[in-house]
Amino acid sequence: MTVRILLCILILCCAGTGRVQAADYPSVRVAEPYLDLRTGPGRGYPVTQIVERGDWVEVMLRRTDWIKVRTEKGFEGWAHQNAMAQTLDPDGQPTEIPTVGEGDFVHRRWETGFKIGTFAGARTSDAYLGYYFTSNLSIEATLGEAFGSTVDFQFLNLSLTHQPWPQWRYSPYLTLGGGAKTTRYGDTEVQLSDRTDQTVHAGLGIRIYLTRQLMARGEYRNTVILTDQEQNEESDEWTIGLSAFF
Amino acid sequence: MDNRFIRVFLSTLALALLTTTGARAEESGADTALQEPPVIDPKVVRLGLKESEIDDENFELGLFAGYMSVEHFGTHEVYGVRAAWHVNEDLFFEANYGQATVGDTPAEYVSGEIQLTTDDNRDFVYYNLTMGFNVLPGEAFVTSDWAFNTNIYLLAGGGTVDFFGDKEFALNLGMGLRMILTDSLAIHATFQDIMTDKLQELSDGDDGSAHNMQYTASLTYFF
C-alpha cells in the first residue's frame, strides 16, 4: 500500500517537472573547423555528429562541464565547455562560459562541507557552513555528532578562523570559538542523565585547494568542556573533510 | 511661341529643382547620420550569451524505495530521500536519508512474550554523506535508434544510524546504475551496504560489524 502511495506521489511530483516553456535558446556560431557532439555529458560517450564552421547551434543546458546543444538540423548532442568557449556569440565575440578555478578559491565568500574524525576517542562526523568577511577572516557554524562506546555527543559551535596566506594552495589557518555540547550516556553505564555543557575551543588546520569548487581540509582542535564539576574536561579532536566553496 | 517655350522651360526647371531638392533632403538626412554618429548608441543590444541563459543542471533530488536486510531482523521495506550535487562528469556528492521499520528480534519471535526494546526503536533510521564516482558511462538501447544514457557509479561515505535505542557512526559502500530518461528525470537502481557495529543485545559473541544491505529504486529530478 505504502509503495503505491509513494509511487503516486512520485508521479504527481514528476508531472509538473517537464520543460514546458517553448525552447527559446540562445545560439552560438562554430568558429573552429568543427565542433564534436557526443551522445552524453562525458568523455566516455561517443562522438556521433560534428558541426561545421559557420553553423549555428542552440545552447540548451549545461551539466557539469558539458553543454547540450541543438544543431540547425535539429540534432541534439553534448559539447565540452572548452570547445564551446571557442565558438562565437551573436556579437561575433568568443562565447563566455563561466568556469570555477583556483583564482576563485582565493576570493571565495561561502564555504560548506563535512568532516569526519575522532573526538575524545569517539567517532565524529560534522557539517559546517562558513562565511568570509575578508579573504583572511571567516566565521563558521558547525553541527556534529560523535559516537563512543558508552557516550554519544552532539555539538554546535561557532568559530572565527584566520588564514594568513589565502593565496596559497595549501593554506593553513587558526580557529577559535565556542559552543554547546550535549552528552548522552548509553544504557550500559550507571544511569546518568543527559547534560549540556558550554565549550570553548582553539585549533589549527589546513585547507588544500583540489579542483574546481573543491577543497580538502584537515584540522586539530582542543576543546575545553566547561562542566559543573571541579575540573573542566579537555578533549582532542582530529578531523579530515571535504568542502565546496562558492 | 516664346511664352510657351518659357513656360515649358520653367516648369521643367521647377520639376527638376523639386526632385533634386527632395533627393538632396534625403541625402543630407543620411549624411548627418553618417557624419555625426552618436558617441554611445543606447539602442545597441548586446546579443552575447549571458551566464543566466545557460540552464545549469547539476543538482539532483529524488525519492527511493526498496528493501533492506537489517542484520538479525530479516528484510523490510525501506524509503528515503536523496540529494546529489554533480561536481564533474566523474564525481558527485550525495546526501541520503532513509528509514526501514523492522519487526521482532528472533528471540522475541520465538518466546512471543519478551520485549527487548520499544516499538519506536524498531525504526532503522539512517542518514549519510556519500561520495559517488561515475565509472562506466554507457547507453541503453531500447530500439536500434532510441537510447538512454546510463552510468554505473560507486558509492562510499559515512553517516549515522539510529536504531535499537542507539545512535552510531556507519560506513556505507555501494554501487548503482543511473539511467537518464529526459534532461531532468532519471531513475536509479542502487545497492548499498550500511555497516554498523553489531548490536550488543543480539551479538553472537563476535565483535564484527553488522552489514545492512539495501537495494532500492529511485526517481530523481535534475535542476
Coordinates of C-alpha atoms in Angstrom, one line a residue:
Chain A
M1 CA 0.0 0.0 0.0
T2 CA 2.7 2.5 1.1
V3 CA 4.6 1.6 -2.0
R4 CA 1.6 2.5 -4.1
I5 CA 1.1 5.8 -2.3
L6 CA 4.8 6.7 -2.8
L7 CA 4.6 5.9 -6.5
C8 CA 1.5 8.1 -6.8
I9 CA 3.4 11.0 -5.1
L10 CA 6.4 10.4 -7.3
I11 CA 4.2 10.5 -10.5
L12 CA 2.5 13.7 -9.2
C13 CA 5.8 15.3 -8.5
C14 CA 7.2 14.5 -11.9
A15 CA 4.1 15.5 -13.8
G16 CA 4.9 19.2 -13.3
T17 CA 8.6 18.9 -14.0
G18 CA 8.7 18.7 -17.8
R19 CA 10.3 21.6 -19.6
V20 CA 7.1 23.4 -20.6
Q21 CA 8.4 26.7 -22.0
A22 CA 8.9 26.7 -25.7
A23 CA 12.6 26.4 -26.5
D24 CA 13.9 29.8 -26.9
Y25 CA 17.6 29.1 -26.6
P26 CA 20.5 31.4 -27.3
S27 CA 22.6 30.5 -30.3
V28 CA 26.3 30.5 -30.9
R29 CA 28.3 30.0 -34.1
V30 CA 31.1 27.5 -34.6
A31 CA 34.4 29.2 -35.3
E32 CA 36.8 26.3 -35.2
P33 CA 36.9 23.9 -38.2
Y34 CA 34.4 21.7 -36.4
L35 CA 32.6 21.0 -33.1
D36 CA 32.3 17.5 -31.8
L37 CA 29.0 16.4 -30.4
R38 CA 28.7 13.4 -28.1
T39 CA 25.7 11.4 -27.1
G40 CA 26.1 12.2 -23.4
P41 CA 27.8 14.5 -20.9
G42 CA 31.1 12.7 -20.5
R43 CA 34.2 11.7 -22.3
G44 CA 33.0 8.1 -22.4
Y45 CA 30.1 8.8 -24.7
P46 CA 30.9 8.5 -28.4
V47 CA 31.1 11.4 -30.9
T48 CA 28.2 10.8 -33.4
Q49 CA 27.9 14.2 -35.0
I50 CA 30.1 17.2 -35.9
V51 CA 29.0 20.8 -36.6
E52 CA 30.9 22.7 -39.3
R53 CA 32.5 26.1 -39.0
G54 CA 30.0 28.8 -39.5
D55 CA 27.0 26.7 -38.5
W56 CA 24.9 27.9 -35.5
V57 CA 24.0 25.7 -32.5
E58 CA 21.4 26.4 -29.8
V59 CA 22.6 26.2 -26.2
M60 CA 20.1 24.1 -24.3
L61 CA 21.5 23.3 -20.9
R62 CA 24.6 22.5 -19.0
R63 CA 25.6 19.6 -16.8
T64 CA 28.9 19.8 -15.1
D65 CA 31.5 20.6 -17.9
W66 CA 29.2 19.6 -20.7
I67 CA 26.7 21.7 -22.7
K68 CA 23.8 20.2 -24.6
V69 CA 23.3 21.9 -27.9
R70 CA 20.9 21.6 -30.9
T71 CA 22.1 21.9 -34.4
E72 CA 20.3 23.7 -37.2
K73 CA 19.1 20.3 -38.5
G74 CA 17.6 19.5 -35.1
F75 CA 20.3 17.0 -33.9
E76 CA 21.0 17.2 -30.1
G77 CA 24.3 16.4 -28.6
W78 CA 26.8 17.4 -25.9
A79 CA 29.9 19.5 -26.4
H80 CA 32.6 20.2 -23.8
Q81 CA 32.7 23.6 -22.3
N82 CA 36.2 24.2 -23.6
A83 CA 35.1 23.6 -27.1
M84 CA 32.0 25.8 -26.6
A85 CA 34.3 28.6 -25.3
Q86 CA 35.8 28.6 -28.8
T87 CA 32.5 29.4 -30.5
L88 CA 31.3 32.9 -31.2
D89 CA 28.3 34.6 -29.8
P90 CA 25.8 36.6 -31.9
D91 CA 28.0 39.7 -31.5
G92 CA 30.9 37.8 -33.0
Q93 CA 32.7 37.7 -29.7
P94 CA 34.1 34.5 -28.1
T95 CA 31.4 32.8 -26.1
E96 CA 31.9 33.3 -22.4
I97 CA 31.4 30.1 -20.5
P98 CA 31.8 30.6 -16.8
T99 CA 34.1 28.2 -15.0
V100 CA 35.4 28.0 -11.5
G101 CA 39.1 27.8 -10.9
E102 CA 41.9 28.3 -8.4
G103 CA 41.5 32.1 -8.7
D104 CA 38.0 31.8 -7.2
F105 CA 39.5 29.8 -4.3
V106 CA 41.3 32.9 -3.1
H107 CA 38.2 35.1 -3.4
R108 CA 35.6 32.7 -2.1
R109 CA 32.7 34.1 0.0
W110 CA 31.0 30.9 1.3
E111 CA 32.3 27.5 2.2
T112 CA 30.5 24.4 3.2
G113 CA 31.4 20.8 3.8
F114 CA 31.6 17.9 6.1
K115 CA 34.4 16.4 8.2
I116 CA 34.9 13.0 9.9
G117 CA 37.4 12.1 12.6
T118 CA 37.8 11.3 16.2
F119 CA 36.6 13.3 19.2
A120 CA 37.8 12.2 22.7
G121 CA 38.1 8.7 21.3
A122 CA 34.6 8.7 19.7
R123 CA 33.9 8.7 16.0
T124 CA 32.7 12.0 14.9
S125 CA 31.1 13.5 11.8
D126 CA 30.0 17.1 11.3
A127 CA 28.8 19.5 8.7
Y128 CA 29.7 23.2 8.6
L129 CA 29.0 26.5 6.8
G130 CA 31.4 29.4 6.7
Y131 CA 31.3 33.0 5.5
Y132 CA 34.3 35.1 4.7
F133 CA 34.3 38.8 5.8
T134 CA 37.7 39.3 4.2
S135 CA 39.9 36.8 2.4
N136 CA 41.6 36.2 5.7
L137 CA 38.8 36.1 8.2
S138 CA 35.7 33.9 8.3
I139 CA 33.0 32.8 10.7
E140 CA 31.9 29.1 10.7
A141 CA 29.0 27.3 12.2
T142 CA 29.5 23.6 12.8
L143 CA 26.9 21.0 13.7
G144 CA 28.1 17.5 14.5
E145 CA 27.7 14.2 16.3
A146 CA 30.2 11.8 17.9
F147 CA 29.5 8.2 18.9
G148 CA 31.6 6.5 21.5
S149 CA 31.3 3.1 23.1
T150 CA 29.5 4.4 26.1
V151 CA 28.7 8.0 25.4
D152 CA 27.3 10.0 22.5
F153 CA 27.8 13.7 21.9
Q154 CA 26.1 16.2 19.8
F155 CA 27.6 19.6 19.3
L156 CA 27.0 23.0 17.8
N157 CA 29.7 25.7 17.8
L158 CA 30.7 28.9 16.2
S159 CA 34.3 29.7 15.3
L160 CA 36.3 32.5 13.9
T161 CA 39.1 31.3 11.6
H162 CA 42.0 33.2 10.3
Q163 CA 44.2 32.2 7.3
P164 CA 47.3 34.3 7.0
W165 CA 48.1 33.3 3.4
P166 CA 44.8 33.0 1.5
Q167 CA 46.6 32.9 -1.9
W168 CA 48.4 29.6 -1.1
R169 CA 47.1 26.4 -2.5
Y170 CA 47.9 24.8 0.9
S171 CA 46.5 27.4 3.2
P172 CA 46.9 26.9 7.0
Y173 CA 44.5 28.6 9.4
L174 CA 43.8 29.2 13.1
T175 CA 40.4 28.7 14.6
L176 CA 38.9 29.9 17.9
G177 CA 35.4 29.6 19.1
G178 CA 32.8 28.3 21.4
G179 CA 29.5 26.4 21.5
A180 CA 27.5 23.8 23.3
K181 CA 27.8 20.1 23.6
T182 CA 25.2 17.6 24.7
T183 CA 26.4 14.3 26.3
R184 CA 24.2 11.2 26.2
Y185 CA 25.1 8.2 28.2
G186 CA 24.4 4.8 26.9
D187 CA 22.3 2.2 28.6
T188 CA 25.3 0.2 29.8
E189 CA 26.6 2.9 32.2
V190 CA 25.3 3.6 35.6
Q191 CA 22.3 5.6 34.5
L192 CA 23.4 9.2 34.2
S193 CA 21.1 11.9 32.8
D194 CA 21.9 13.7 29.6
R195 CA 23.7 17.0 30.1
T196 CA 24.6 20.0 28.0
D197 CA 27.8 22.0 28.6
Q198 CA 29.4 25.0 27.1
T199 CA 32.6 24.5 25.3
V200 CA 35.4 26.7 24.1
H201 CA 38.0 25.5 21.5
A202 CA 41.1 26.5 19.7
G203 CA 42.7 24.7 16.8
L204 CA 44.9 24.6 13.8
G205 CA 44.2 23.4 10.4
I206 CA 44.9 23.4 6.7
R207 CA 42.8 23.9 3.6
I208 CA 44.0 22.4 0.4
Y209 CA 42.6 23.5 -3.0
L210 CA 41.8 20.4 -5.1
T211 CA 40.0 21.3 -8.2
R212 CA 37.1 23.5 -9.4
Q213 CA 35.0 24.3 -6.3
L214 CA 36.5 21.7 -4.1
M215 CA 39.0 21.7 -1.3
A216 CA 40.2 19.2 1.3
R217 CA 40.6 20.2 4.9
G218 CA 42.4 18.8 7.9
E219 CA 42.0 20.2 11.4
Y220 CA 43.1 19.6 15.0
R221 CA 41.0 21.1 17.8
N222 CA 41.5 21.3 21.5
T223 CA 38.1 21.6 23.2
V224 CA 37.6 22.6 26.8
I225 CA 34.2 21.5 28.2
L226 CA 33.1 23.8 30.9
T227 CA 31.4 21.4 33.4
D228 CA 29.7 21.9 36.7
Q229 CA 32.4 19.7 38.3
E230 CA 35.5 20.9 39.9
Q231 CA 37.6 20.3 36.9
N232 CA 36.9 21.1 33.3
E233 CA 37.2 18.4 30.8
E234 CA 39.6 18.7 27.8
S235 CA 39.4 16.7 24.7
D236 CA 41.2 16.5 21.4
E237 CA 39.5 16.3 18.0
W238 CA 41.2 15.4 14.8
T239 CA 39.2 15.6 11.6
I240 CA 39.6 15.5 7.8
G241 CA 37.0 16.8 5.5
L242 CA 35.9 17.8 2.0
S243 CA 34.4 21.2 1.3
A244 CA 33.0 23.2 -1.6
F245 CA 33.2 27.0 -1.9
F246 CA 31.1 29.5 -3.7
Chain B
M1 CA 6.0 80.8 -79.0
D2 CA 8.4 82.3 -76.6
N3 CA 5.9 82.3 -73.9
R4 CA 5.2 78.6 -74.5
F5 CA 8.9 77.9 -74.5
I6 CA 9.5 79.8 -71.3
R7 CA 6.6 78.0 -69.6
V8 CA 7.9 74.6 -70.6
F9 CA 11.4 75.6 -69.5
L10 CA 10.2 77.0 -66.2
S11 CA 8.1 74.0 -65.4
T12 CA 10.9 71.6 -66.3
L13 CA 13.2 73.6 -64.1
A14 CA 10.7 73.6 -61.3
L15 CA 10.2 69.9 -61.6
A16 CA 14.0 69.3 -61.7
L17 CA 14.5 71.5 -58.7
L18 CA 11.7 69.8 -56.7
T19 CA 13.0 66.3 -57.4
T20 CA 16.6 67.2 -56.7
T21 CA 15.9 69.1 -53.5
G22 CA 13.8 66.2 -52.4
A23 CA 16.6 63.8 -53.2
R24 CA 19.1 66.1 -51.6
A25 CA 16.9 66.4 -48.5
E26 CA 17.0 62.6 -48.2
E27 CA 20.7 62.6 -48.9
S28 CA 21.5 65.3 -46.4
G29 CA 19.5 63.3 -43.8
A30 CA 21.7 60.3 -44.5
D31 CA 24.8 62.4 -44.4
T32 CA 24.1 63.8 -41.0
A33 CA 23.6 60.3 -39.6
L34 CA 26.9 59.3 -41.2
Q35 CA 28.8 62.4 -40.2
E36 CA 27.6 62.6 -36.6
P37 CA 27.4 59.1 -35.2
P38 CA 26.3 59.2 -31.5
V39 CA 29.2 58.5 -29.1
I40 CA 27.2 55.7 -27.4
D41 CA 24.2 54.3 -29.2
P42 CA 21.8 53.5 -26.4
K43 CA 19.8 51.2 -28.7
V44 CA 22.6 48.7 -29.2
V45 CA 21.6 45.4 -27.7
R46 CA 24.4 43.0 -26.7
L47 CA 23.3 39.6 -28.0
G48 CA 26.1 37.8 -26.3
L49 CA 25.4 34.7 -24.2
K50 CA 24.7 35.6 -20.6
E51 CA 25.6 33.2 -17.8
S52 CA 22.0 33.1 -16.7
E53 CA 20.9 31.9 -20.1
I54 CA 22.5 28.5 -19.8
D55 CA 20.5 26.4 -17.6
D56 CA 22.8 24.6 -15.1
E57 CA 21.5 21.2 -14.1
N58 CA 24.0 19.9 -11.6
F59 CA 21.7 19.1 -8.7
E60 CA 19.6 16.0 -8.3
L61 CA 16.8 15.4 -5.8
G62 CA 14.7 12.3 -5.5
L63 CA 12.9 9.6 -3.6
F64 CA 13.8 6.0 -3.2
A65 CA 12.0 2.8 -2.1
G66 CA 13.2 -0.7 -1.8
Y67 CA 14.2 -3.4 0.6
M68 CA 16.7 -3.5 3.3
S69 CA 18.1 -6.6 5.1
V70 CA 18.7 -5.5 8.6
E71 CA 21.1 -7.9 10.3
H72 CA 19.2 -10.1 12.8
F73 CA 15.8 -8.8 11.7
G74 CA 15.1 -10.0 8.2
T75 CA 14.3 -7.9 5.1
H76 CA 11.9 -5.0 5.3
E77 CA 10.7 -2.1 3.1
V78 CA 12.9 1.0 3.1
Y79 CA 12.0 4.5 2.0
G80 CA 14.0 7.7 1.8
V81 CA 15.2 10.8 0.0
R82 CA 18.4 11.5 -1.8
A83 CA 20.0 14.7 -3.0
A84 CA 23.1 14.9 -5.1
W85 CA 25.5 17.6 -6.4
H86 CA 27.4 16.7 -9.5
V87 CA 30.9 18.3 -9.4
N88 CA 32.1 17.0 -12.7
E89 CA 31.4 14.1 -15.1
D90 CA 33.2 11.7 -12.7
L91 CA 32.4 12.8 -9.2
F92 CA 29.3 13.7 -7.2
F93 CA 28.3 14.1 -3.6
E94 CA 25.1 12.7 -2.2
A95 CA 23.1 13.1 1.0
N96 CA 20.7 10.2 1.9
Y97 CA 18.1 9.8 4.5
G98 CA 16.3 6.5 4.8
Q99 CA 14.1 4.6 7.1
A100 CA 13.1 0.9 7.5
T101 CA 10.8 -0.5 10.1
V102 CA 11.8 -3.9 11.4
G103 CA 9.8 -6.5 13.3
D104 CA 10.6 -8.7 16.3
T105 CA 14.1 -10.0 17.0
P106 CA 14.4 -13.8 16.6
A107 CA 14.4 -14.1 20.4
E108 CA 11.2 -12.1 20.7
Y109 CA 9.7 -14.1 17.9
V110 CA 10.5 -17.4 19.5
S111 CA 9.4 -16.5 23.0
G112 CA 6.4 -14.4 22.0
E113 CA 6.5 -12.8 25.4
I114 CA 9.6 -10.7 25.9
Q115 CA 10.2 -7.2 24.5
L116 CA 13.8 -6.3 24.1
T117 CA 13.0 -2.7 23.1
T118 CA 10.2 -0.3 22.4
D119 CA 8.4 -0.1 19.1
D120 CA 9.9 3.4 18.4
N121 CA 13.3 1.8 18.5
R122 CA 12.4 -0.6 15.7
D123 CA 12.8 2.1 13.1
F124 CA 16.1 1.8 11.4
V125 CA 16.8 5.4 10.5
Y126 CA 20.0 6.4 8.7
Y127 CA 21.5 9.5 7.1
N128 CA 24.8 9.8 5.4
L129 CA 27.0 11.9 3.2
T130 CA 28.4 9.9 0.3
M131 CA 30.9 10.4 -2.5
G132 CA 29.9 8.9 -5.8
F133 CA 32.2 8.1 -8.7
N134 CA 30.8 7.6 -12.2
V135 CA 32.8 4.7 -13.5
L136 CA 31.1 3.2 -16.5
P137 CA 29.2 5.6 -18.7
G138 CA 27.1 4.0 -21.4
E139 CA 23.9 3.8 -23.3
A140 CA 21.0 1.5 -23.1
F141 CA 19.3 0.9 -26.4
V142 CA 15.6 0.3 -26.3
T143 CA 15.4 0.1 -30.1
S144 CA 18.2 0.5 -32.6
D145 CA 17.8 4.3 -32.7
W146 CA 16.3 5.0 -29.3
A147 CA 18.7 5.0 -26.4
F148 CA 19.1 6.3 -22.9
N149 CA 22.3 7.4 -21.3
T150 CA 23.4 5.4 -18.3
N151 CA 26.1 5.4 -15.8
I152 CA 27.3 2.8 -13.3
Y153 CA 28.6 4.5 -10.2
L154 CA 30.4 3.5 -7.0
L155 CA 29.4 5.0 -3.6
A156 CA 31.4 5.4 -0.4
G157 CA 30.5 7.5 2.6
G158 CA 29.8 7.9 6.2
G159 CA 26.9 8.8 8.4
T160 CA 24.7 8.0 11.3
V161 CA 22.4 5.1 12.1
D162 CA 19.7 5.5 14.8
F163 CA 18.4 2.0 15.7
F164 CA 17.5 -0.1 18.7
G165 CA 17.9 2.9 21.1
D166 CA 21.4 3.7 20.0
K167 CA 22.9 6.1 17.5
E168 CA 26.2 5.2 15.9
F169 CA 28.6 6.0 13.1
A170 CA 28.0 3.9 10.0
L171 CA 30.1 3.5 6.9
N172 CA 28.3 2.9 3.6
L173 CA 29.6 1.4 0.4
G174 CA 27.6 0.7 -2.7
M175 CA 27.1 0.9 -6.4
G176 CA 24.3 1.9 -8.6
L177 CA 23.0 2.4 -12.1
R178 CA 21.6 5.7 -13.2
M179 CA 19.5 5.9 -16.4
I180 CA 18.8 9.4 -17.7
L181 CA 15.2 9.4 -19.0
T182 CA 14.9 13.1 -20.0
D183 CA 17.0 16.2 -19.4
S184 CA 15.6 16.5 -16.0
L185 CA 14.5 13.0 -14.9
A186 CA 16.5 9.9 -14.0
I187 CA 15.9 6.5 -12.5
H188 CA 18.4 4.6 -10.4
A189 CA 18.8 1.1 -9.2
T190 CA 21.2 1.2 -6.2
F191 CA 22.7 -1.4 -3.9
Q192 CA 24.3 -0.2 -0.6
D193 CA 25.8 -1.8 2.5
I194 CA 25.3 0.3 5.6
M195 CA 27.8 -1.0 8.1
T196 CA 27.4 -0.6 11.8
D197 CA 28.7 -2.3 14.9
K198 CA 26.8 -5.4 15.9
L199 CA 24.0 -4.8 18.4
Q200 CA 25.2 -5.8 21.8
E201 CA 21.8 -7.1 22.7
L202 CA 21.8 -9.5 19.8
S203 CA 25.5 -10.2 19.5
D204 CA 26.6 -13.7 19.0
G205 CA 29.8 -13.1 20.9
D206 CA 31.6 -11.9 17.8
D207 CA 32.7 -8.2 17.7
G208 CA 32.5 -7.7 14.0
S209 CA 30.3 -5.3 12.1
A210 CA 26.7 -5.7 11.1
H211 CA 26.0 -5.4 7.3
N212 CA 22.7 -4.0 6.5
M213 CA 22.2 -4.4 2.8
Q214 CA 19.7 -2.5 0.9
Y215 CA 18.6 -2.4 -2.7
T216 CA 16.5 0.4 -3.9
A217 CA 15.0 2.0 -6.9
S218 CA 14.8 5.8 -7.1
L219 CA 13.3 8.5 -9.3
T220 CA 15.3 11.8 -9.3
Y221 CA 14.9 15.2 -10.8
F222 CA 17.8 17.3 -12.1
F223 CA 17.7 21.1 -11.6

